Amino acid sequence: MFARLCRIALLSLALPAASAHSDEIQIPGPSGPLGAELLAAENARDLVITIPGSGPIDRDGNAPNMGLASDVYKLLSEALYAKAVSSLRIDKRGFFSSAAAIDDPTDVTIAAYAEDVRNWIKWAAPQAECVWLAGHSEGGLVSLAAAQEPIEGLCGVILLAAPGRPIGTLMKEQFANNPYNAPILEDLNNIVTTLETGSEVPQMDIPGPVRTLFSPGVQRFMIDLFTYDPAQLAATWSGPTLILQGDADVQVTPVDAALLTANLPNATSAALPNGTHTLKLDVPGSPFSTYTNPALPLHPELVDHIVDFLSAHRP
């Protein structure tokens, strides 16, 4: 949901793995199975679980109905495989291979997503010496929520372009930064403010162009989402954390990374120069290319930062 709204607010090095064999994995979910894809590297000591960003983002990092096609999670999985690191790319409950896990994909909370991640950690723990959570965007918030209680096998958290401020605050900033929102900016801010108070907004009070983005189900999720302050949540996690943030990210900013770093007692932070929200290099003059062109490679410093972090913080 966050990513879809960011599109309104904004107006809206891959390495080959030819020899890799991936496996479809399932574990029990609330009403049906949760699905994921495992890419297991031989003799891997580490396994990274990728938690997607908001809305209908699949395990590869794409959202066909939203025009998002970056392949970011798939590229990351393949690049980690080339470095002898295993990975598990999950589909969130209600979407794609986890569609049967619940009847309504909007009937979710951050706590429910975190519970699913903890169950994935339990599955993954016997597969490698260390399990790591890699949460992208809203997935970073879910990762921190999942790590609140000790769980066997979890060695650390990787926050990829993760918000450090409450999502409602971040959304208002994004709306204001887009001049095309000027005619409905007051309406958008009022909608978010109302949801922040815990109340839903009648559909008749929502401007037509964004009405489908604030459906009743999505509003209920947002009311829960807006109660979380990522920086405060971060302060309760004392394990190793890697924070990676691009300075060309138009959704989450270095301000968020700085807030997370300041509140995490055992954090390593690294900038991705000219990095976008999709963890790729910005394309001058074409700000949305990294969202729509899966052929564009990952930011050249991304994987090395992750691999170095795993090596340095593995018990």
Short mmCIF file of C-alpha atoms in Angstrom, two decimals, residues 76-307:
data_model
loop_
_atom_site.label_atom_id
_atom_site.label_comp_id
_atom_site.label_asym_id
_atom_site.label_seq_id
_atom_site.Cartn_x
_atom_site.Cartn_y
_atom_site.Cartn_z
CA LEU A 76 19.79 -9.66 -5.12
CA SER A 77 19.17 -13.37 -4.60
CA GLU A 78 21.26 -14.30 -7.62
CA ALA A 79 24.07 -11.95 -6.61
CA LEU A 80 24.15 -13.41 -3.08
CA TYR A 81 24.18 -16.93 -4.54
CA ALA A 82 27.30 -15.99 -6.50
CA LYS A 83 28.87 -15.06 -3.15
CA ALA A 84 27.91 -18.42 -1.57
CA VAL A 85 24.99 -16.95 0.39
CA SER A 86 21.60 -18.66 0.31
CA SER A 87 18.38 -16.69 0.09
CA LEU A 88 14.67 -17.14 0.65
CA ARG A 89 12.32 -14.74 -1.15
CA ILE A 90 8.88 -14.75 0.43
CA ASP A 91 5.45 -13.81 -0.87
CA LYS A 92 3.40 -11.99 1.76
CA ARG A 93 0.17 -13.50 2.99
CA GLY A 94 -2.64 -12.87 0.53
CA PHE A 95 -0.42 -12.42 -2.53
CA PHE A 96 0.96 -14.65 -5.28
CA SER A 97 2.11 -18.04 -3.94
CA SER A 98 0.74 -17.03 -0.52
CA ALA A 99 -2.66 -16.01 -1.92
CA ALA A 100 -4.47 -18.82 -0.13
CA ALA A 101 -3.04 -17.90 3.27
CA ILE A 102 -5.90 -15.44 3.89
CA ASP A 103 -9.15 -14.60 2.11
CA ASP A 104 -8.61 -10.82 1.98
CA PRO A 105 -5.05 -9.53 1.36
CA THR A 106 -5.96 -6.20 2.97
CA ASP A 107 -7.06 -7.90 6.19
CA VAL A 108 -3.54 -7.71 7.61
CA THR A 109 -1.48 -5.94 10.24
CA ILE A 110 2.23 -5.35 10.69
CA ALA A 111 2.11 -7.81 13.61
CA ALA A 112 0.59 -10.47 11.34
CA TYR A 113 3.30 -9.96 8.72
CA ALA A 114 5.92 -10.16 11.49
CA GLU A 115 4.43 -13.43 12.73
CA ASP A 116 4.78 -14.91 9.25
CA VAL A 117 8.41 -13.78 9.08
CA ARG A 118 9.16 -15.41 12.43
CA ASN A 119 7.68 -18.66 11.11
CA TRP A 120 9.92 -18.39 8.06
CA ILE A 121 12.92 -17.92 10.38
CA LYS A 122 11.97 -21.12 12.20
CA TRP A 123 11.86 -22.97 8.88
CA ALA A 124 15.16 -21.47 7.73
CA ALA A 125 17.16 -21.92 10.95
CA PRO A 126 18.17 -25.56 10.25
CA GLN A 127 19.25 -24.63 6.70
CA ALA A 128 22.23 -22.43 7.62
CA GLU A 129 24.43 -21.31 10.46
CA CYS A 130 22.88 -17.84 10.43
CA VAL A 131 19.55 -16.45 9.25
CA TRP A 132 19.34 -12.76 8.35
CA LEU A 133 16.29 -10.62 7.58
CA ALA A 134 16.57 -8.22 4.63
CA GLY A 135 13.59 -5.89 4.75
CA HIS A 136 13.03 -3.50 1.87
CA SER A 137 11.02 -0.29 2.40
CA GLU A 138 7.98 -1.25 4.52
CA GLY A 139 9.59 -4.68 4.81
CA GLY A 140 12.22 -3.05 6.99
CA LEU A 141 9.54 -2.11 9.50
CA VAL A 142 8.20 -5.67 9.38
CA SER A 143 11.73 -7.01 9.95
CA LEU A 144 12.18 -4.88 13.07
CA ALA A 145 8.79 -5.97 14.36
CA ALA A 146 9.66 -9.64 13.75
CA ALA A 147 12.97 -9.26 15.61
CA GLN A 148 11.41 -7.86 18.79
CA GLU A 149 11.53 -11.20 20.60
CA PRO A 150 14.56 -13.53 20.54
CA ILE A 151 14.26 -16.34 18.04
CA GLU A 152 16.75 -19.13 17.46
CA GLY A 153 18.83 -18.79 14.32
CA LEU A 154 18.32 -15.07 13.69
CA CYS A 155 21.71 -13.37 13.54
CA GLY A 156 20.83 -9.88 12.34
CA VAL A 157 18.72 -7.50 10.27
CA ILE A 158 19.44 -5.68 7.01
CA LEU A 159 17.36 -2.56 6.35
CA LEU A 160 17.17 -1.64 2.67
CA ALA A 161 15.74 1.84 2.00
CA ALA A 162 13.63 1.43 5.13
CA PRO A 163 11.59 4.27 6.67
CA GLY A 164 12.85 5.83 9.89
CA ARG A 165 9.82 8.05 10.40
CA PRO A 166 6.14 7.12 10.84
CA ILE A 167 4.72 6.26 7.42
CA GLY A 168 1.99 8.90 7.68
CA THR A 169 4.61 11.61 8.16
CA LEU A 170 6.63 10.28 5.26
CA MET A 171 3.59 10.16 2.96
CA LYS A 172 2.64 13.76 3.69
CA GLU A 173 6.17 14.83 2.79
CA GLN A 174 5.99 12.91 -0.47
CA PHE A 175 2.62 14.40 -1.36
CA ALA A 176 3.94 17.91 -0.76
CA ASN A 177 7.04 17.32 -2.86
CA ASN A 178 4.96 16.58 -5.95
CA PRO A 179 3.51 19.72 -7.55
CA TYR A 180 0.95 17.66 -9.44
CA ASN A 181 -0.75 16.94 -6.12
CA ALA A 182 -1.43 20.63 -5.48
CA PRO A 183 -5.16 20.51 -6.39
CA ILE A 184 -5.85 17.71 -3.90
CA LEU A 185 -2.98 18.17 -1.45
CA GLU A 186 -5.21 19.37 1.38
CA ASP A 187 -7.52 16.39 0.85
CA LEU A 188 -4.61 13.95 0.86
CA ASN A 189 -3.18 15.39 4.06
CA ASN A 190 -6.59 15.32 5.73
CA ILE A 191 -7.07 11.66 4.76
CA VAL A 192 -3.74 10.68 6.27
CA THR A 193 -4.35 12.76 9.41
CA THR A 194 -7.74 11.10 9.92
CA LEU A 195 -6.24 7.63 9.51
CA GLU A 196 -3.49 8.56 11.97
CA THR A 197 -6.17 9.21 14.57
CA GLY A 198 -7.58 5.72 14.04
CA SER A 199 -10.69 6.70 12.09
CA GLU A 200 -11.66 5.72 8.56
CA VAL A 201 -12.54 8.24 5.86
CA PRO A 202 -15.87 7.88 4.01
CA GLN A 203 -15.36 7.08 0.35
CA MET A 204 -17.45 10.12 -0.65
CA ASP A 205 -14.86 12.37 1.04
CA ILE A 206 -11.97 10.98 -1.01
CA PRO A 207 -11.07 12.59 -4.37
CA GLY A 208 -11.93 10.32 -7.27
CA PRO A 209 -8.36 9.92 -8.62
CA VAL A 210 -7.16 8.34 -5.36
CA ARG A 211 -10.36 6.69 -4.13
CA THR A 212 -9.28 3.18 -5.06
CA LEU A 213 -6.03 3.67 -3.18
CA PHE A 214 -7.94 4.42 0.00
CA SER A 215 -10.44 1.58 -0.13
CA PRO A 216 -11.93 0.55 3.23
CA GLY A 217 -9.63 -2.49 3.51
CA VAL A 218 -6.52 -0.48 2.72
CA GLN A 219 -7.58 2.19 5.21
CA ARG A 220 -7.85 -0.40 7.97
CA PHE A 221 -4.32 -1.57 7.22
CA MET A 222 -3.04 2.00 7.17
CA ILE A 223 -4.60 2.77 10.54
CA ASP A 224 -2.50 -0.05 11.98
CA LEU A 225 0.58 0.86 9.93
CA PHE A 226 0.49 4.51 11.03
CA THR A 227 0.72 3.56 14.71
CA TYR A 228 4.34 2.42 14.26
CA ASP A 229 7.33 4.69 14.70
CA PRO A 230 10.22 2.81 13.04
CA ALA A 231 12.88 4.69 15.03
CA GLN A 232 11.24 3.79 18.34
CA LEU A 233 10.84 0.20 17.22
CA ALA A 234 14.50 0.11 16.22
CA ALA A 235 15.57 1.12 19.71
CA THR A 236 14.24 -2.18 21.07
CA TRP A 237 16.42 -4.34 18.79
CA SER A 238 19.99 -4.80 19.99
CA GLY A 239 21.25 -7.28 17.40
CA PRO A 240 23.53 -6.48 14.45
CA THR A 241 21.88 -4.26 11.85
CA LEU A 242 23.02 -3.03 8.44
CA ILE A 243 21.32 0.10 7.11
CA LEU A 244 21.68 0.80 3.39
CA GLN A 245 20.20 3.93 1.85
CA GLY A 246 20.55 5.58 -1.54
CA ASP A 247 20.80 9.36 -1.83
CA ALA A 248 18.73 9.39 -5.05
CA ASP A 249 15.81 7.63 -3.36
CA VAL A 250 12.61 9.64 -3.91
CA GLN A 251 10.53 7.63 -1.42
CA VAL A 252 12.77 7.21 1.63
CA THR A 253 15.65 9.57 2.37
CA PRO A 254 18.99 9.64 4.20
CA VAL A 255 17.10 11.38 7.01
CA ASP A 256 15.33 8.07 7.65
CA ALA A 257 18.60 6.13 7.60
CA ALA A 258 20.10 8.59 10.09
CA LEU A 259 17.14 8.18 12.46
CA LEU A 260 17.40 4.40 12.32
CA THR A 261 21.16 4.51 12.86
CA ALA A 262 20.80 6.80 15.87
CA ASN A 263 18.27 4.47 17.49
CA LEU A 264 19.90 1.12 16.78
CA PRO A 265 22.56 0.29 19.39
CA ASN A 266 24.48 -2.09 17.11
CA ALA A 267 24.10 -0.55 13.67
CA THR A 268 26.34 -0.33 10.64
CA SER A 269 25.24 2.28 8.11
CA ALA A 270 26.38 2.74 4.53
CA ALA A 271 25.28 5.12 1.79
CA LEU A 272 24.60 4.01 -1.76
CA PRO A 273 25.76 6.98 -3.87
CA ASN A 274 23.16 7.81 -6.53
CA GLY A 275 21.14 4.84 -5.34
CA THR A 276 17.39 4.75 -5.88
CA HIS A 277 14.59 3.14 -3.89
CA THR A 278 14.94 0.01 -6.02
CA LEU A 279 18.59 -0.32 -4.95
CA LYS A 280 19.94 0.54 -8.39
CA LEU A 281 21.90 3.46 -9.81
CA ASP A 282 19.82 6.46 -10.77
CA VAL A 283 19.40 7.05 -14.50
CA PRO A 284 19.84 10.80 -15.14
CA GLY A 285 16.81 12.26 -16.86
CA SER A 286 14.78 9.09 -16.36
CA PRO A 287 13.85 8.95 -12.66
CA PHE A 288 11.49 5.98 -12.94
CA SER A 289 13.67 3.73 -15.12
CA THR A 290 14.89 1.72 -12.15
CA TYR A 291 11.26 0.95 -11.29
CA THR A 292 10.36 -0.34 -14.75
CA ASN A 293 13.50 -1.81 -16.32
CA PRO A 294 14.51 -5.17 -14.80
CA ALA A 295 17.61 -5.26 -17.02
CA LEU A 296 19.22 -2.47 -15.00
CA PRO A 297 21.73 -3.98 -12.54
CA LEU A 298 21.81 -3.57 -8.79
CA HIS A 299 23.82 -0.75 -7.26
CA PRO A 300 27.46 -1.89 -7.62
CA GLU A 301 28.19 -1.46 -3.89
CA LEU A 302 25.05 -3.15 -2.56
CA VAL A 303 26.06 -6.80 -2.42
CA ASP A 304 29.58 -6.17 -1.15
CA HIS A 305 28.16 -4.19 1.78
CA ILE A 306 25.83 -7.07 2.62
CA VAL A 307 28.43 -9.82 2.31
#
